[in-house]
mmCIF file of C-alpha atoms in Angstrom:
data_model
loop_
_atom_site.group_PDB
_atom_site.id
_atom_site.type_symbol
_atom_site.label_atom_id
_atom_site.label_comp_id
_atom_site.label_asym_id
_atom_site.label_seq_id
_atom_site.Cartn_x
_atom_site.Cartn_y
_atom_site.Cartn_z
ATOM 1 C CA MET C 1 18.844 121.596 129.188
ATOM 2 C CA ASP C 2 20.326 120.753 125.856
ATOM 3 C CA GLY C 3 22.444 117.651 125.424
ATOM 4 C CA THR C 4 24.855 119.495 127.748
ATOM 5 C CA ILE C 5 24.004 116.682 130.083
ATOM 6 C CA VAL C 6 26.490 114.645 128.020
ATOM 7 C CA ASN C 7 29.462 115.136 125.720
ATOM 8 C CA SER C 8 27.304 114.305 122.730
ATOM 9 C CA GLU C 9 28.835 116.608 120.129
ATOM 10 C CA TRP C 10 32.176 114.802 119.750
ATOM 11 C CA LEU C 11 30.447 111.411 119.723
ATOM 12 C CA SER C 12 28.016 112.604 117.056
ATOM 13 C CA THR C 13 30.829 114.056 114.967
ATOM 14 C CA LYS C 14 32.814 110.814 115.125
ATOM 15 C CA ALA C 15 29.746 108.745 114.230
ATOM 16 C CA PHE C 16 28.754 111.027 111.333
ATOM 17 C CA PHE C 17 32.366 111.065 110.147
ATOM 18 C CA ASP C 18 32.572 107.256 110.050
ATOM 19 C CA THR C 19 29.155 106.962 108.419
ATOM 20 C CA THR C 20 30.018 109.495 105.713
ATOM 21 C CA ILE C 21 33.382 107.840 105.038
ATOM 22 C CA ASN C 22 31.550 104.535 104.635
ATOM 23 C CA TYR C 23 29.224 106.086 102.042
ATOM 24 C CA ILE C 24 32.087 107.783 100.196
ATOM 25 C CA ASN C 25 33.855 104.425 99.936
ATOM 26 C CA LYS C 26 30.691 102.447 99.165
ATOM 27 C CA TYR C 27 29.690 104.713 96.268
ATOM 28 C CA ASN C 28 33.246 105.401 95.036
ATOM 29 C CA LEU C 29 33.173 109.146 95.741
ATOM 30 C CA SER C 30 36.940 109.464 96.067
ATOM 31 C CA GLU C 31 36.891 112.984 94.614
ATOM 32 C CA VAL C 32 35.002 114.337 97.638
ATOM 33 C CA ASN C 33 37.086 116.609 99.869
ATOM 34 C CA PHE C 34 35.956 115.525 103.329
ATOM 35 C CA ASN C 35 37.591 116.162 106.709
ATOM 36 C CA TYR C 36 36.724 115.962 110.396
ATOM 37 C CA LYS C 37 37.251 119.658 111.190
ATOM 38 C CA ASP C 38 34.756 120.896 108.592
ATOM 39 C CA LEU C 39 32.239 118.240 109.621
ATOM 40 C CA TYR C 40 32.375 119.363 113.264
ATOM 41 C CA LYS C 41 31.156 122.809 112.224
ATOM 42 C CA ILE C 42 28.129 121.184 110.576
ATOM 43 C CA VAL C 43 27.339 118.951 113.559
ATOM 44 C CA LEU C 44 27.734 121.369 116.460
ATOM 45 C CA GLY C 45 24.367 122.156 118.040
ATOM 46 C CA ARG C 46 22.216 121.054 115.113
ATOM 47 C CA SER C 47 19.593 118.348 114.751
ATOM 48 C CA ILE C 48 20.551 115.005 113.217
ATOM 49 C CA ILE C 49 18.037 115.657 110.422
ATOM 50 C CA ASP C 50 19.648 119.004 109.514
ATOM 51 C CA ILE C 51 23.126 117.459 109.779
ATOM 52 C CA SER C 52 22.129 114.649 107.421
ATOM 53 C CA LYS C 53 20.724 117.142 104.890
ATOM 54 C CA ASN C 54 23.909 119.209 105.004
ATOM 55 C CA ILE C 55 26.161 116.175 104.595
ATOM 56 C CA PHE C 56 24.242 115.056 101.515
ATOM 57 C CA SER C 57 24.221 118.597 100.131
ATOM 58 C CA ILE C 58 27.953 119.187 100.610
ATOM 59 C CA TYR C 59 29.631 115.776 100.447
ATOM 60 C CA LEU C 60 27.139 113.276 99.004
ATOM 61 C CA SER C 61 25.406 115.498 96.465
ATOM 62 C CA SER C 62 25.678 112.894 93.712
ATOM 63 C CA LEU C 63 23.490 110.524 95.759
ATOM 64 C CA ASP C 64 19.696 110.647 96.064
ATOM 65 C CA TYR C 65 18.924 112.125 99.478
ATOM 66 C CA GLU C 66 15.235 111.172 99.495
ATOM 67 C CA SER C 67 15.883 107.473 98.970
ATOM 68 C CA LEU C 68 18.966 107.193 101.195
ATOM 69 C CA HIS C 69 18.654 109.592 104.131
ATOM 70 C CA ASN C 70 16.660 107.230 106.397
ATOM 71 C CA ILE C 71 19.158 104.422 105.823
ATOM 72 C CA PHE C 72 22.021 106.881 106.348
ATOM 73 C CA LEU C 73 20.599 107.920 109.744
ATOM 74 C CA GLU C 74 20.062 104.303 110.767
ATOM 75 C CA ASP C 75 23.707 103.578 109.938
ATOM 76 C CA TYR C 76 24.779 106.653 111.900
ATOM 77 C CA LEU C 77 22.773 105.612 114.975
ATOM 78 C CA LYS C 78 24.339 102.128 114.984
ATOM 79 C CA ILE C 79 27.829 103.621 114.966
ATOM 80 C CA TYR C 80 26.847 106.256 117.554
ATOM 81 C CA GLN C 81 25.558 103.590 119.961
ATOM 82 C CA GLU C 82 28.746 101.561 119.597
ATOM 83 C CA LYS C 83 30.902 104.583 120.387
ATOM 84 C CA LYS C 84 28.687 105.658 123.288
ATOM 85 C CA ILE C 85 28.855 102.264 125.003
ATOM 86 C CA SER C 86 32.652 102.124 124.625
ATOM 87 C CA SER C 87 33.143 105.614 126.131
ATOM 88 C CA LYS C 88 30.604 105.659 128.975
ATOM 89 C CA LYS C 89 33.135 106.911 131.549
ATOM 90 C CA ASP C 90 33.777 110.094 129.554
ATOM 91 C CA PHE C 91 30.168 110.566 128.515
ATOM 92 C CA PRO C 92 28.596 112.870 131.145
ATOM 93 C CA ILE C 93 29.712 116.505 131.214
ATOM 94 C CA HIS C 94 31.400 117.341 134.511
ATOM 95 C CA GLY C 95 28.792 118.205 137.137
ATOM 96 C CA SER C 96 25.710 117.604 134.985
ATOM 97 C CA ILE C 97 24.388 114.605 136.937
ATOM 98 C CA PHE C 98 25.133 116.302 140.273
ATOM 99 C CA LEU C 99 23.260 119.445 139.215
ATOM 100 C CA MET C 100 20.234 117.591 137.837
ATOM 101 C CA LYS C 101 19.864 115.533 141.003
ATOM 102 C CA ASN C 102 20.016 118.689 143.128
ATOM 103 C CA PHE C 103 17.365 120.366 140.969
ATOM 104 C CA HIS C 104 15.215 117.270 141.371
ATOM 105 C CA LYS C 105 15.530 117.430 145.175
ATOM 106 C CA CYS C 106 14.364 121.051 145.031
ATOM 107 C CA ASN C 107 11.342 120.093 142.875
ATOM 108 C CA ILE C 108 12.601 122.185 139.955
ATOM 109 C CA SER C 109 11.124 121.151 136.597
ATOM 110 C CA GLN C 110 13.739 119.904 134.132
ATOM 111 C CA CYS C 111 13.605 118.897 130.492
ATOM 112 C CA ILE C 112 15.877 118.115 127.563
ATOM 113 C CA VAL C 113 15.661 120.124 124.323
ATOM 114 C CA SER C 114 17.993 118.503 121.830
ATOM 115 C CA GLY C 115 18.773 118.104 118.163
ATOM 116 C CA SER C 116 19.212 114.376 118.682
ATOM 117 C CA GLY C 117 16.481 111.869 118.001
ATOM 118 C CA LYS C 118 14.110 111.050 120.869
ATOM 119 C CA LYS C 119 15.255 107.437 121.096
ATOM 120 C CA GLU C 120 18.841 108.616 121.402
ATOM 121 C CA ILE C 121 17.865 111.032 124.191
ATOM 122 C CA LEU C 122 16.024 108.321 126.117
ATOM 123 C CA ASP C 123 18.930 105.902 125.659
ATOM 124 C CA ASN C 124 21.273 108.528 127.137
ATOM 125 C CA LEU C 125 18.978 109.124 130.111
ATOM 126 C CA ASN C 126 18.687 105.407 130.769
ATOM 127 C CA LEU C 127 22.436 104.912 130.403
ATOM 128 C CA LEU C 128 23.058 107.597 133.031
ATOM 129 C CA GLU C 129 20.112 106.461 135.195
ATOM 130 C CA LEU C 130 18.374 109.844 134.935
ATOM 131 C CA SER C 131 15.102 108.945 133.208
ATOM 132 C CA HIS C 132 13.199 109.262 136.510
ATOM 133 C CA ILE C 133 14.461 112.834 136.947
ATOM 134 C CA ILE C 134 13.729 114.312 133.526
ATOM 135 C CA GLU C 135 10.010 114.996 133.110
ATOM 136 C CA ASN C 136 9.972 115.695 129.382
ATOM 137 C CA TYR C 137 12.316 115.675 126.430
ATOM 138 C CA TRP C 138 12.058 117.016 122.895
ATOM 139 C CA GLY C 139 14.117 115.807 119.946
ATOM 140 C CA ALA C 140 14.655 116.418 116.258
ATOM 141 C CA GLU C 141 11.270 114.906 115.349
ATOM 142 C CA ASP C 142 9.401 117.514 117.399
ATOM 143 C CA TYR C 143 10.176 120.696 115.448
ATOM 144 C CA LEU C 144 10.266 121.664 111.797
ATOM 145 C CA ARG C 145 13.385 123.811 112.247
ATOM 146 C CA GLY C 146 16.223 122.910 114.571
ATOM 147 C CA LYS C 147 18.591 125.209 116.441
ATOM 148 C CA PRO C 148 19.578 128.034 115.953
ATOM 149 C CA ASP C 149 15.886 128.602 115.171
ATOM 150 C CA PRO C 150 14.039 129.573 118.394
ATOM 151 C CA SER C 151 11.290 126.961 117.925
ATOM 152 C CA PRO C 152 12.936 124.046 119.813
ATOM 153 C CA TYR C 153 13.137 125.928 123.107
ATOM 154 C CA TYR C 154 9.865 127.715 122.448
ATOM 155 C CA THR C 155 8.152 124.313 122.062
ATOM 156 C CA ALA C 156 9.284 123.354 125.570
ATOM 157 C CA TYR C 157 8.359 126.753 126.995
ATOM 158 C CA ILE C 158 4.784 126.582 125.707
ATOM 159 C CA HIS C 159 4.405 123.101 127.194
ATOM 160 C CA TYR C 160 5.457 124.295 130.645
ATOM 161 C CA GLN C 161 3.535 127.545 130.398
ATOM 162 C CA ASN C 162 0.353 125.500 129.994
ATOM 163 C CA ILE C 163 1.212 123.514 133.117
ATOM 164 C CA LEU C 164 2.824 126.183 135.286
ATOM 165 C CA LYS C 165 0.401 129.044 134.846
ATOM 166 C CA GLY C 166 2.118 132.403 134.795
ATOM 167 C CA LEU C 167 5.530 130.991 133.900
ATOM 168 C CA LYS C 168 7.685 133.794 132.498
ATOM 169 C CA LYS C 169 10.655 133.467 130.194
ATOM 170 C CA GLU C 170 12.937 135.118 132.735
ATOM 171 C CA ASN C 171 12.212 132.168 135.036
ATOM 172 C CA CYS C 172 13.700 129.715 132.539
ATOM 173 C CA LEU C 173 17.354 128.685 132.588
ATOM 174 C CA VAL C 174 19.087 126.943 129.690
ATOM 175 C CA PHE C 175 22.369 125.016 129.736
ATOM 176 C CA GLU C 176 24.006 124.934 126.304
ATOM 177 C CA ASP C 177 27.306 123.914 124.748
ATOM 178 C CA SER C 178 26.856 125.157 121.165
ATOM 179 C CA GLY C 179 26.533 128.536 119.504
ATOM 180 C CA ALA C 180 23.429 127.397 117.628
ATOM 181 C CA GLY C 181 21.786 126.328 120.883
ATOM 182 C CA VAL C 182 22.718 129.563 122.675
ATOM 183 C CA GLN C 183 21.221 131.587 119.818
ATOM 184 C CA SER C 184 18.018 129.529 119.944
ATOM 185 C CA ALA C 185 17.667 130.119 123.694
ATOM 186 C CA LYS C 186 18.641 133.799 123.447
ATOM 187 C CA GLU C 187 15.912 134.502 120.895
ATOM 188 C CA ASN C 188 13.454 133.214 123.498
ATOM 189 C CA ASN C 189 14.906 135.633 126.074
ATOM 190 C CA PHE C 190 15.944 132.840 128.441
ATOM 191 C CA LYS C 191 18.916 133.036 130.766
ATOM 192 C CA ILE C 192 21.767 130.862 129.496
ATOM 193 C CA ILE C 193 24.742 129.121 131.060
ATOM 194 C CA GLY C 194 27.199 128.047 128.383
ATOM 195 C CA ILE C 195 29.534 125.069 128.750
ATOM 196 C CA ALA C 196 32.854 125.121 126.887
ATOM 197 C CA ASP C 197 36.367 123.792 127.510
ATOM 198 C CA HIS C 198 38.432 126.118 125.350
ATOM 199 C CA SER C 199 38.699 129.905 125.509
ATOM 200 C CA ARG C 200 37.832 130.323 121.817
ATOM 201 C CA HIS C 201 34.627 128.311 122.247
ATOM 202 C CA GLN C 202 33.828 130.203 125.463
ATOM 203 C CA LYS C 203 34.118 133.539 123.650
ATOM 204 C CA ALA C 204 31.912 132.230 120.833
ATOM 205 C CA LEU C 205 29.138 131.265 123.281
ATOM 206 C CA LEU C 206 29.340 134.636 125.016
ATOM 207 C CA SER C 207 29.149 136.433 121.671
ATOM 208 C CA ARG C 208 25.977 134.494 120.800
ATOM 209 C CA GLY C 209 24.285 135.548 124.036
ATOM 210 C CA ALA C 210 25.255 133.269 126.943
ATOM 211 C CA ASN C 211 25.075 135.065 130.303
ATOM 212 C CA ILE C 212 28.083 133.180 131.651
ATOM 213 C CA VAL C 213 30.290 130.376 130.334
ATOM 214 C CA SER C 214 32.016 127.693 132.377
ATOM 215 C CA LYS C 215 34.061 124.535 131.821
ATOM 216 C CA GLY C 216 31.752 122.452 134.034
ATOM 217 C CA LEU C 217 28.557 122.602 136.030
ATOM 218 C CA LYS C 218 30.251 122.300 139.425
ATOM 219 C CA ASP C 219 31.968 125.635 138.863
ATOM 220 C CA PRO C 220 31.234 128.044 141.775
ATOM 221 C CA ALA C 221 30.368 130.716 139.179
ATOM 222 C CA VAL C 222 27.523 128.495 137.932
ATOM 223 C CA THR C 223 26.221 128.020 141.482
ATOM 224 C CA SER C 224 26.432 131.769 142.154
ATOM 225 C CA PHE C 225 24.543 132.604 138.967
ATOM 226 C CA ILE C 226 21.762 130.121 139.774
ATOM 227 C CA ASN C 227 21.483 131.351 143.368
ATOM 228 C CA GLU C 228 21.412 134.991 142.277
ATOM 229 C CA HIS C 229 18.772 134.638 139.577
ATOM 230 C CA PHE C 230 16.601 131.706 140.616
ATOM 231 C CA TYR C 231 16.610 131.365 144.408
ATOM 232 C CA TYR C 232 14.926 134.289 146.083
#
């Protein structure tokens, strides 16, 4: 799974937005044309390291990225944690916890492949009381290139292939809520269930290679797809 376990994209966008605004104000960059809608396109499905690079390249180009990016990410994570704690009720994607617990009962291996940092992933799992269910998780520190590059999901696949001898790519199922993530999984030839609320986003995920797209993981169409392709 990606961070589709939680509604992480809007939280990340809000936290990066506030952090960037703080830097624009702190360094008197009033001439910068910065808005939430354009930032969301940068954030969606990408690693926090890539997002930080893009923000500095587009909006904070007059600042020294090498000397400031670690501090910038620390500031972002503080704001992200504050927002996450205040919005815990809305945090999990509909059906994600239910589905993961059912997979666990069936002894199905599960992992997280995310563009977030590993500490952030673990914090999310602990917050939702799922750390005992997820066997492994990979974050932004674990790959040189984030999604849409295929390497994040390929990293996880190689790990499990070494453990589950004979594991084939067609036996792997990915849950994704971003076009970049769907593309990353598609280039590995995995089956993909996309999660999207709006019809425009649903069409975008299908165009990038998702097998089906649903608004939530309790959707009967999701259950039917899993039963058809993974329970013999």
